[in-house]
Coordinates of C-alpha atoms in Angstrom, one line a residue:
M19 CA 41.0 -58.4 -2.1
N20 CA 40.4 -56.4 -5.7
H21 CA 38.1 -53.9 -4.5
D22 CA 38.1 -52.4 -8.1
T23 CA 36.7 -55.8 -9.3
D24 CA 34.2 -55.8 -6.3
S25 CA 32.9 -52.5 -7.4
S26 CA 32.7 -53.3 -10.9
Q27 CA 30.7 -56.6 -10.2
D28 CA 28.2 -54.7 -7.8
T29 CA 27.6 -52.1 -10.7
A30 CA 27.1 -55.1 -13.2
N31 CA 25.0 -56.9 -10.8
Q32 CA 22.7 -53.5 -10.2
S33 CA 22.6 -53.0 -14.0
T34 CA 21.3 -56.6 -14.4
Q35 CA 18.8 -56.2 -11.8
Q36 CA 17.5 -52.8 -13.3
T37 CA 17.2 -54.5 -16.8
E38 CA 15.2 -57.4 -15.3
A39 CA 12.9 -54.8 -13.3
A40 CA 12.4 -52.8 -16.5
S41 CA 11.5 -56.1 -18.2
N42 CA 9.1 -57.2 -15.3
T43 CA 7.3 -53.9 -15.0
A44 CA 6.7 -53.6 -18.6
Q45 CA 4.6 -56.8 -18.6
R46 CA 2.4 -55.9 -15.9
A47 CA -1.3 -55.6 -16.4
Y48 CA -1.6 -51.6 -15.8
S49 CA 0.5 -48.7 -16.8
I50 CA -0.9 -46.7 -14.2
V51 CA -3.0 -47.4 -10.7
L52 CA -4.4 -44.6 -9.0
Y53 CA -4.5 -45.1 -5.4
G54 CA -6.5 -43.1 -3.1
A55 CA -9.2 -42.3 -6.2
T56 CA -11.9 -41.5 -4.1
S57 CA -10.2 -38.6 -2.2
F58 CA -11.0 -35.2 -3.1
V59 CA -7.9 -34.7 -5.5
G60 CA -8.1 -38.4 -6.4
Q61 CA -11.7 -38.1 -8.0
I62 CA -10.5 -34.9 -10.1
T63 CA -7.4 -36.7 -11.3
A64 CA -9.6 -39.9 -12.2
H65 CA -11.9 -37.9 -14.3
Y66 CA -8.9 -36.1 -16.1
L67 CA -7.2 -39.4 -16.7
T68 CA -10.4 -40.9 -18.1
K69 CA -10.9 -37.9 -20.8
F70 CA -7.1 -37.7 -21.5
I71 CA -6.7 -41.8 -22.0
T72 CA -9.9 -41.7 -23.9
E73 CA -8.7 -39.1 -26.2
Q74 CA -5.3 -40.6 -26.6
Q75 CA -6.9 -44.1 -27.2
A76 CA -8.9 -42.4 -30.2
D77 CA -5.9 -41.0 -31.7
N78 CA -3.5 -43.7 -32.3
A79 CA -1.0 -41.6 -33.9
N80 CA -0.2 -39.9 -31.0
Q81 CA -0.3 -43.1 -28.9
S82 CA 3.3 -44.7 -28.2
K83 CA 1.8 -47.6 -26.2
P84 CA -1.9 -48.2 -24.9
I85 CA -2.4 -47.0 -21.3
S86 CA -4.4 -49.5 -19.1
W87 CA -5.3 -48.2 -15.7
A88 CA -7.3 -49.0 -12.6
L89 CA -8.6 -47.3 -9.5
A90 CA -7.5 -48.5 -6.0
G91 CA -8.5 -47.6 -2.6
R92 CA -10.0 -49.1 0.6
D93 CA -13.8 -48.1 0.1
Q94 CA -15.2 -50.4 -2.4
Q95 CA -18.6 -48.9 -2.5
K96 CA -17.1 -45.3 -3.3
L97 CA -14.8 -46.9 -5.8
E98 CA -17.8 -48.4 -7.5
T99 CA -19.4 -45.3 -7.9
L100 CA -16.5 -43.5 -9.4
Q101 CA -16.1 -46.4 -11.7
T102 CA -19.6 -45.9 -13.1
E103 CA -18.9 -42.1 -13.3
I104 CA -16.0 -42.8 -15.6
N105 CA -17.8 -45.3 -17.5
R106 CA -20.4 -42.8 -18.4
L107 CA -17.8 -40.4 -19.0
Q108 CA -16.2 -42.7 -21.7
Q109 CA -19.5 -43.4 -23.1
A110 CA -20.1 -39.7 -23.7
Q111 CA -16.8 -39.4 -25.6
G112 CA -18.0 -42.0 -27.9
T113 CA -14.9 -44.1 -27.7
K114 CA -15.2 -48.0 -26.8
I115 CA -12.6 -49.0 -24.3
D116 CA -12.4 -51.3 -21.6
K117 CA -14.1 -50.6 -18.4
V118 CA -11.6 -49.1 -15.6
D119 CA -10.7 -52.1 -13.1
I120 CA -11.0 -51.6 -9.2
I121 CA -8.2 -52.8 -6.8
M122 CA -8.7 -53.0 -3.0
A123 CA -5.9 -51.9 -1.0
N124 CA -5.3 -50.3 2.3
S125 CA -2.4 -48.7 3.7
D126 CA -2.9 -50.9 7.2
D127 CA -2.7 -54.1 4.8
Q128 CA 1.0 -54.4 3.4
A129 CA -0.1 -57.5 1.5
S130 CA -2.9 -55.6 -0.3
L131 CA -0.3 -52.9 -1.4
D132 CA 2.2 -55.4 -2.6
A133 CA -0.5 -57.2 -4.8
M134 CA -1.4 -53.7 -6.3
T135 CA 2.0 -52.4 -6.9
K136 CA 3.0 -55.8 -8.4
Q137 CA 0.4 -55.2 -11.3
T138 CA 1.4 -51.9 -12.4
Q139 CA 4.2 -49.8 -13.7
V140 CA 3.2 -46.5 -12.0
V141 CA 1.3 -45.6 -8.7
I142 CA -0.1 -42.4 -8.3
S143 CA -0.8 -41.7 -4.6
T144 CA -3.2 -39.2 -3.1
V145 CA -3.4 -40.7 0.2
G146 CA -2.2 -38.3 2.8
P147 CA -1.5 -36.9 5.3
Y148 CA 1.7 -39.0 4.0
L149 CA 3.6 -38.9 7.4
K150 CA 0.7 -40.8 8.7
Y151 CA -0.2 -43.2 5.9
G152 CA 2.3 -42.8 3.1
E153 CA 5.3 -45.3 4.2
P154 CA 3.6 -48.4 3.6
L155 CA 3.2 -47.7 -0.2
I156 CA 6.5 -46.3 -0.7
K157 CA 8.0 -49.4 1.0
S158 CA 6.0 -51.6 -1.5
C159 CA 6.9 -49.7 -4.5
A160 CA 10.4 -49.6 -3.9
E161 CA 10.7 -53.2 -2.8
N162 CA 8.7 -54.3 -6.1
G163 CA 10.3 -52.0 -8.7
T164 CA 7.3 -49.9 -9.3
D165 CA 7.5 -46.3 -10.3
Y166 CA 5.6 -43.8 -7.9
V167 CA 4.3 -40.2 -8.0
D168 CA 2.5 -38.2 -5.3
L169 CA 1.4 -34.7 -4.4
T170 CA 3.0 -34.3 -0.9
G171 CA 4.2 -31.1 0.5
E172 CA 5.6 -33.0 3.5
A173 CA 9.5 -32.4 3.5
I174 CA 10.1 -34.4 6.3
F175 CA 8.1 -37.1 5.1
I176 CA 10.3 -37.3 1.9
K177 CA 13.4 -37.0 4.0
D178 CA 12.3 -40.0 6.0
M179 CA 11.6 -42.3 3.0
L180 CA 14.7 -41.4 1.2
D181 CA 16.9 -42.4 4.2
K182 CA 15.0 -45.6 4.4
Y183 CA 14.3 -46.7 1.0
Q184 CA 16.7 -45.3 -1.4
Q185 CA 19.0 -48.3 -1.6
T186 CA 16.0 -50.6 -2.1
A187 CA 14.7 -48.2 -4.9
K188 CA 17.9 -48.2 -6.6
Q189 CA 18.4 -51.8 -6.8
S190 CA 14.5 -52.6 -7.8
G191 CA 14.6 -50.2 -10.4
A192 CA 11.9 -48.1 -8.7
R193 CA 11.6 -44.5 -9.5
I194 CA 10.1 -42.4 -6.6
I195 CA 9.1 -38.9 -7.3
N196 CA 7.4 -36.7 -4.7
S197 CA 5.9 -33.5 -5.0
C198 CA 4.3 -33.7 -8.3
G199 CA 1.6 -31.1 -7.8
F200 CA 1.5 -27.4 -7.1
D201 CA 3.9 -28.7 -4.4
S202 CA 6.4 -28.4 -6.4
I203 CA 6.5 -28.7 -10.0
P204 CA 6.0 -25.0 -11.1
S205 CA 9.1 -24.1 -8.9
D206 CA 11.1 -27.0 -9.7
L207 CA 10.4 -27.0 -13.3
G208 CA 10.2 -23.0 -13.2
V209 CA 14.0 -23.0 -12.0
Y210 CA 14.9 -25.7 -14.5
F211 CA 13.5 -23.7 -17.3
T212 CA 15.0 -20.4 -16.2
Q213 CA 18.5 -22.2 -16.0
Q214 CA 18.2 -23.7 -19.5
H215 CA 17.5 -20.4 -20.9
A216 CA 20.3 -18.4 -18.9
E217 CA 22.8 -21.1 -20.1
A218 CA 21.8 -20.7 -23.6
K219 CA 21.7 -16.8 -23.6
F220 CA 24.9 -16.3 -21.2
G221 CA 26.8 -19.2 -21.2
Q222 CA 26.4 -20.1 -17.5
A223 CA 23.7 -20.7 -15.0
C224 CA 22.0 -18.1 -12.6
Q225 CA 23.8 -17.7 -9.5
S226 CA 20.6 -16.8 -7.6
I227 CA 16.8 -17.0 -8.5
N228 CA 14.0 -15.3 -6.5
M229 CA 10.5 -16.9 -7.2
R230 CA 7.5 -14.5 -6.8
V231 CA 3.8 -15.3 -6.7
K232 CA 2.4 -12.7 -8.8
A233 CA -1.2 -14.0 -8.6
A234 CA -3.1 -16.9 -7.8
K235 CA -6.8 -18.0 -7.3
G236 CA -7.9 -21.2 -5.6
G237 CA -9.1 -22.8 -2.5
L238 CA -7.9 -25.4 0.0
S239 CA -9.2 -28.9 0.5
G240 CA -9.5 -30.8 4.0
G241 CA -6.8 -33.1 2.7
T242 CA -4.5 -30.3 2.5
I243 CA -5.1 -28.9 5.9
A244 CA -4.5 -32.4 7.4
S245 CA -1.3 -32.4 6.0
M246 CA -0.4 -29.3 7.4
A247 CA -1.8 -30.1 11.1
T248 CA 0.3 -33.4 10.9
I249 CA 3.5 -31.3 9.9
F250 CA 2.8 -28.8 12.6
E251 CA 2.0 -31.7 15.2
E252 CA 5.2 -33.3 14.4
V253 CA 7.2 -30.3 14.5
G254 CA 5.7 -29.0 17.8
Q255 CA 6.5 -32.2 19.6
D256 CA 10.1 -32.8 18.3
K257 CA 12.9 -30.5 18.6
A258 CA 14.9 -32.7 16.0
R259 CA 12.0 -32.3 13.5
R260 CA 12.1 -28.5 14.0
K261 CA 15.9 -28.5 13.0
Q262 CA 15.2 -30.5 9.8
V263 CA 12.3 -28.3 8.5
A264 CA 14.7 -25.1 9.0
N265 CA 17.4 -26.9 7.0
P266 CA 17.2 -25.6 3.2
Y267 CA 19.3 -28.7 2.1
L268 CA 17.2 -31.2 4.1
L269 CA 16.8 -33.6 0.9
N270 CA 20.5 -33.3 -0.3
D271 CA 22.0 -36.5 0.6
D272 CA 25.3 -36.4 -0.8
K273 CA 28.6 -35.8 1.0
D274 CA 29.1 -32.7 -1.0
A275 CA 26.2 -30.7 0.1
P276 CA 26.3 -26.8 -0.2
S277 CA 26.6 -24.9 2.8
V278 CA 25.8 -21.5 1.3
R279 CA 23.2 -19.4 3.5
Q280 CA 19.9 -19.3 1.7
D281 CA 17.7 -16.1 2.2
N282 CA 14.2 -16.9 3.2
V283 CA 11.4 -14.4 3.3
G284 CA 9.7 -15.1 6.7
K285 CA 8.4 -11.7 7.5
P286 CA 7.3 -8.5 5.6
E287 CA 9.9 -6.9 3.4
Y288 CA 10.0 -4.5 0.7
D289 CA 11.4 -5.4 -2.7
S290 CA 12.8 -1.8 -4.1
E291 CA 13.9 -3.5 -7.4
H292 CA 10.1 -4.2 -8.3
K293 CA 8.3 -1.8 -6.1
R294 CA 6.5 -4.2 -4.2
W295 CA 5.9 -5.5 -0.7
L296 CA 6.8 -9.3 0.1
A297 CA 5.0 -11.6 2.1
P298 CA 5.9 -15.3 3.2
F299 CA 4.9 -17.9 0.8
V300 CA 3.5 -20.9 2.6
M301 CA 4.9 -23.4 0.2
A302 CA 8.4 -22.2 0.2
S303 CA 9.5 -24.7 2.7
I304 CA 8.9 -27.5 0.3
N305 CA 9.5 -26.0 -3.1
T306 CA 12.8 -24.5 -2.1
R307 CA 14.1 -28.2 -0.7
I308 CA 12.9 -29.9 -3.8
V309 CA 14.6 -27.3 -6.1
H310 CA 18.1 -27.7 -4.2
R311 CA 17.7 -31.7 -4.5
S312 CA 17.1 -31.1 -8.1
N313 CA 20.6 -29.0 -8.3
Q314 CA 22.2 -32.1 -6.7
L315 CA 20.7 -34.8 -9.0
L316 CA 21.5 -32.6 -12.0
S317 CA 25.1 -32.6 -10.9
Y318 CA 25.1 -29.2 -9.5
Q319 CA 24.3 -27.8 -12.8
Y320 CA 22.9 -24.5 -11.1
G321 CA 26.2 -24.5 -9.2
H322 CA 27.5 -25.1 -5.3
D323 CA 26.7 -21.5 -4.6
F324 CA 23.2 -21.2 -6.0
K325 CA 20.6 -19.4 -4.0
Y326 CA 16.9 -19.5 -4.1
D327 CA 14.0 -18.1 -2.3
E328 CA 10.1 -17.7 -2.7
A329 CA 7.8 -15.0 -1.7
M330 CA 4.5 -13.6 -2.4
W331 CA 4.1 -10.0 -4.2
M332 CA 1.9 -7.5 -2.5
Q333 CA 1.3 -4.1 -4.3
D334 CA 3.2 -1.2 -3.4
G335 CA 2.4 1.5 -1.0
I336 CA 0.5 1.6 2.3
K337 CA -2.1 -1.0 0.9
G338 CA 0.5 -3.6 0.1
K339 CA 2.2 -3.0 3.4
L340 CA -0.7 -3.6 5.3
M341 CA -1.5 -6.8 3.3
S342 CA 2.0 -7.9 3.8
Y343 CA 2.1 -7.5 7.6
G344 CA -1.5 -9.0 7.8
L345 CA -0.6 -12.1 5.9
S346 CA 2.6 -12.6 7.7
A347 CA 0.8 -12.3 11.0
G348 CA -2.0 -14.8 9.8
L349 CA 0.3 -17.3 8.9
L350 CA 2.3 -17.0 12.2
G351 CA -0.9 -17.2 14.1
F352 CA -2.1 -20.3 12.1
A353 CA 1.4 -21.9 12.6
T354 CA 1.3 -21.3 16.1
A355 CA -2.2 -22.7 16.8
M356 CA -1.5 -25.7 14.7
M357 CA 1.5 -26.5 16.9
F358 CA -0.7 -27.3 20.2
K359 CA -3.2 -29.8 20.4
P360 CA -6.1 -27.9 21.9
S361 CA -6.1 -25.2 19.2
R362 CA -5.4 -27.5 16.5
E363 CA -8.5 -29.5 17.5
L364 CA -10.7 -26.5 17.7
L365 CA -9.6 -25.1 14.4
S366 CA -9.8 -28.7 12.7
K367 CA -13.5 -29.0 14.4
H368 CA -15.1 -25.5 13.6
V369 CA -12.9 -23.6 11.2
L370 CA -11.0 -25.5 8.6
P371 CA -12.4 -27.5 5.7
K372 CA -13.3 -31.1 6.4
S373 CA -11.4 -34.1 4.8
G374 CA -13.0 -35.1 1.3
S375 CA -14.2 -31.5 0.9
G376 CA -12.6 -28.5 -1.4
P377 CA -13.2 -26.1 -4.0
S378 CA -16.1 -26.5 -6.5
K379 CA -15.7 -27.4 -10.2
S380 CA -16.2 -23.8 -11.3
E381 CA -13.9 -22.4 -8.6
Q382 CA -11.5 -24.8 -10.0
D383 CA -12.1 -23.9 -13.4
E384 CA -11.9 -20.1 -12.6
G385 CA -8.7 -20.5 -10.7
F386 CA -5.2 -19.8 -11.9
F387 CA -1.6 -18.9 -10.9
D388 CA 1.3 -16.8 -12.4
L389 CA 4.7 -17.3 -10.9
R390 CA 7.5 -14.8 -11.9
F391 CA 11.4 -16.2 -11.8
F392 CA 14.3 -13.4 -11.7
G393 CA 17.6 -15.1 -12.3
K394 CA 20.8 -13.4 -12.0
T395 CA 24.3 -14.7 -13.0
S396 CA 27.7 -14.1 -11.4
N397 CA 28.3 -11.7 -14.4
S398 CA 25.0 -9.7 -13.2
D399 CA 23.5 -10.8 -16.4
T400 CA 19.6 -11.1 -15.6
I401 CA 16.9 -13.2 -17.0
S402 CA 13.1 -13.2 -16.2
T403 CA 10.5 -16.0 -16.9
K404 CA 7.1 -17.1 -15.6
V405 CA 5.1 -20.1 -15.0
T406 CA 1.3 -20.0 -15.4
G407 CA -1.6 -22.2 -15.0
D408 CA -5.1 -22.0 -16.1
R409 CA -6.8 -23.9 -13.3
D410 CA -7.0 -23.7 -9.5
P411 CA -3.4 -24.6 -8.4
G412 CA -3.9 -26.9 -5.6
Y413 CA -6.7 -29.0 -7.5
G414 CA -7.8 -28.3 -11.0
S415 CA -3.9 -27.8 -12.1
T416 CA -2.5 -30.3 -9.5
S417 CA -4.4 -33.1 -10.6
R418 CA -3.3 -32.6 -14.0
M419 CA 0.5 -32.1 -13.1
L420 CA 0.0 -35.6 -11.4
A421 CA -1.5 -37.2 -14.0
Q422 CA 1.1 -36.1 -16.7
S423 CA 4.1 -36.9 -14.4
A424 CA 2.6 -40.6 -14.1
L425 CA 2.1 -40.7 -17.9
C426 CA 5.5 -39.5 -18.4
L427 CA 7.0 -42.0 -16.5
A428 CA 4.8 -44.8 -18.1
Q429 CA 5.2 -43.6 -21.6
D430 CA 8.5 -41.2 -22.2
I431 CA 11.1 -42.3 -20.0
S432 CA 12.7 -46.0 -19.8
K433 CA 14.3 -47.5 -16.8
Q434 CA 17.5 -47.5 -18.6
E435 CA 17.4 -43.5 -19.1
V436 CA 16.6 -42.9 -15.5
E437 CA 17.4 -45.5 -12.9
G438 CA 15.8 -46.4 -9.8
G439 CA 15.9 -44.1 -6.8
F440 CA 14.3 -41.0 -5.3
W441 CA 14.1 -38.2 -7.9
T442 CA 12.4 -34.9 -8.4
P443 CA 10.3 -33.7 -11.3
A444 CA 12.9 -31.7 -13.2
S445 CA 15.7 -34.2 -12.6
A446 CA 13.8 -37.2 -13.8
M447 CA 11.5 -35.8 -16.2
G448 CA 12.7 -32.5 -17.2
D449 CA 12.2 -31.5 -20.8
K450 CA 9.6 -34.3 -21.5
L451 CA 7.4 -33.4 -18.5
L452 CA 7.6 -29.7 -19.4
E453 CA 6.4 -30.5 -23.0
R454 CA 3.8 -32.7 -21.6
L455 CA 2.5 -29.7 -19.2
E456 CA 2.4 -27.3 -21.8
K457 CA 0.5 -29.5 -24.3
H458 CA -2.0 -31.0 -22.0
A459 CA -2.1 -29.5 -18.6
G460 CA -2.5 -26.0 -19.2
L461 CA 0.7 -24.7 -17.9
S462 CA 3.0 -22.2 -20.0
F463 CA 6.6 -21.6 -19.4
D464 CA 7.9 -18.2 -21.2
V465 CA 10.9 -16.1 -21.1
I466 CA 9.5 -12.6 -20.2
D467 CA 12.4 -10.3 -21.0
S468 CA 14.4 -9.2 -24.2

């Protein structure tokens, strides 16, 4: 048997399937469907999409192709209320465009999800916790060649879906891109941006990058808390899950995955270089995994020995030390309490935000974030960059990042350019998404040293 011929035939067949998938999805009724549109972050995303698409529709010169979109979910009454709000917004902007459609779909009903995903090029999913509700939609998108973005911070969910549906997505041409919100776009594209400038300036990538949260202001929603509770519940019950969560290369699925020990700021530390105390950053466990997967998918442009960690900056002196120890103890206590059912239920019932709740519009608008990236090459050349956002990171800013990721897939990146499979924001969308975020989402990427 001629194995080379078989391999060539398989590649040709897959290429043909992807060309057919691209042709099929381009003819679909909708460019984007927002699934979970009536969730807290879903409503914010719907309002942002309305404003952005209406403005884009009015400016044909900047429009690569018309955007038609729909709201989707399981509660018709809530969807119709949101639809009415959106129609009013469109009228207020003085632009005559078609009424946004409604699609009824439910994660408990696979047929309804298939009917939805077959009508659109891209699905935005805000329906979490993803470990509980996310798989049926991933399955549907992977099988029907539909692109997908979400805002999950659940690394073990991504791992499960990657293992189960990677080949299906490759064959159908579906681009599946998780973590397109504050988890993990600022980190993923921040590293990507830093490495590009290091290559241009020094002729080589940074061997290590430390990300530090200089400042952030914003609140948590009930949906975020529910996702965190689900992860802690899973980890508390299953030793194998705890081992997965501890693996920095959890999402690297290649045979050549790195084995370099990664630093992890899990307790108070003093940063003598910048004269600040450090505290653990709660989102580091997902962001670092996404960054290492991007490195794999970018053919290890950052190097096989690349090291990356994240932490929060506190101030110098005794006050900074106390804040660092206090935050570290609080995070440890919260994580421990959430791993046990009685304390988890007590916190959920009496202390934590309820599902569907979150920061007010003014809190979202007044929120912001400022992340600093400190890179060093193997020759000890250094570079510093920053990523900033002008809205509450978890909701005001996340909704914009999520929407622009979907728009980027729908308008900017063909299926010939990026094939089907599980990608990351940096590896699939890179410069094109970075440009969109700076232009339309209130993010800024800057080099801050000479």
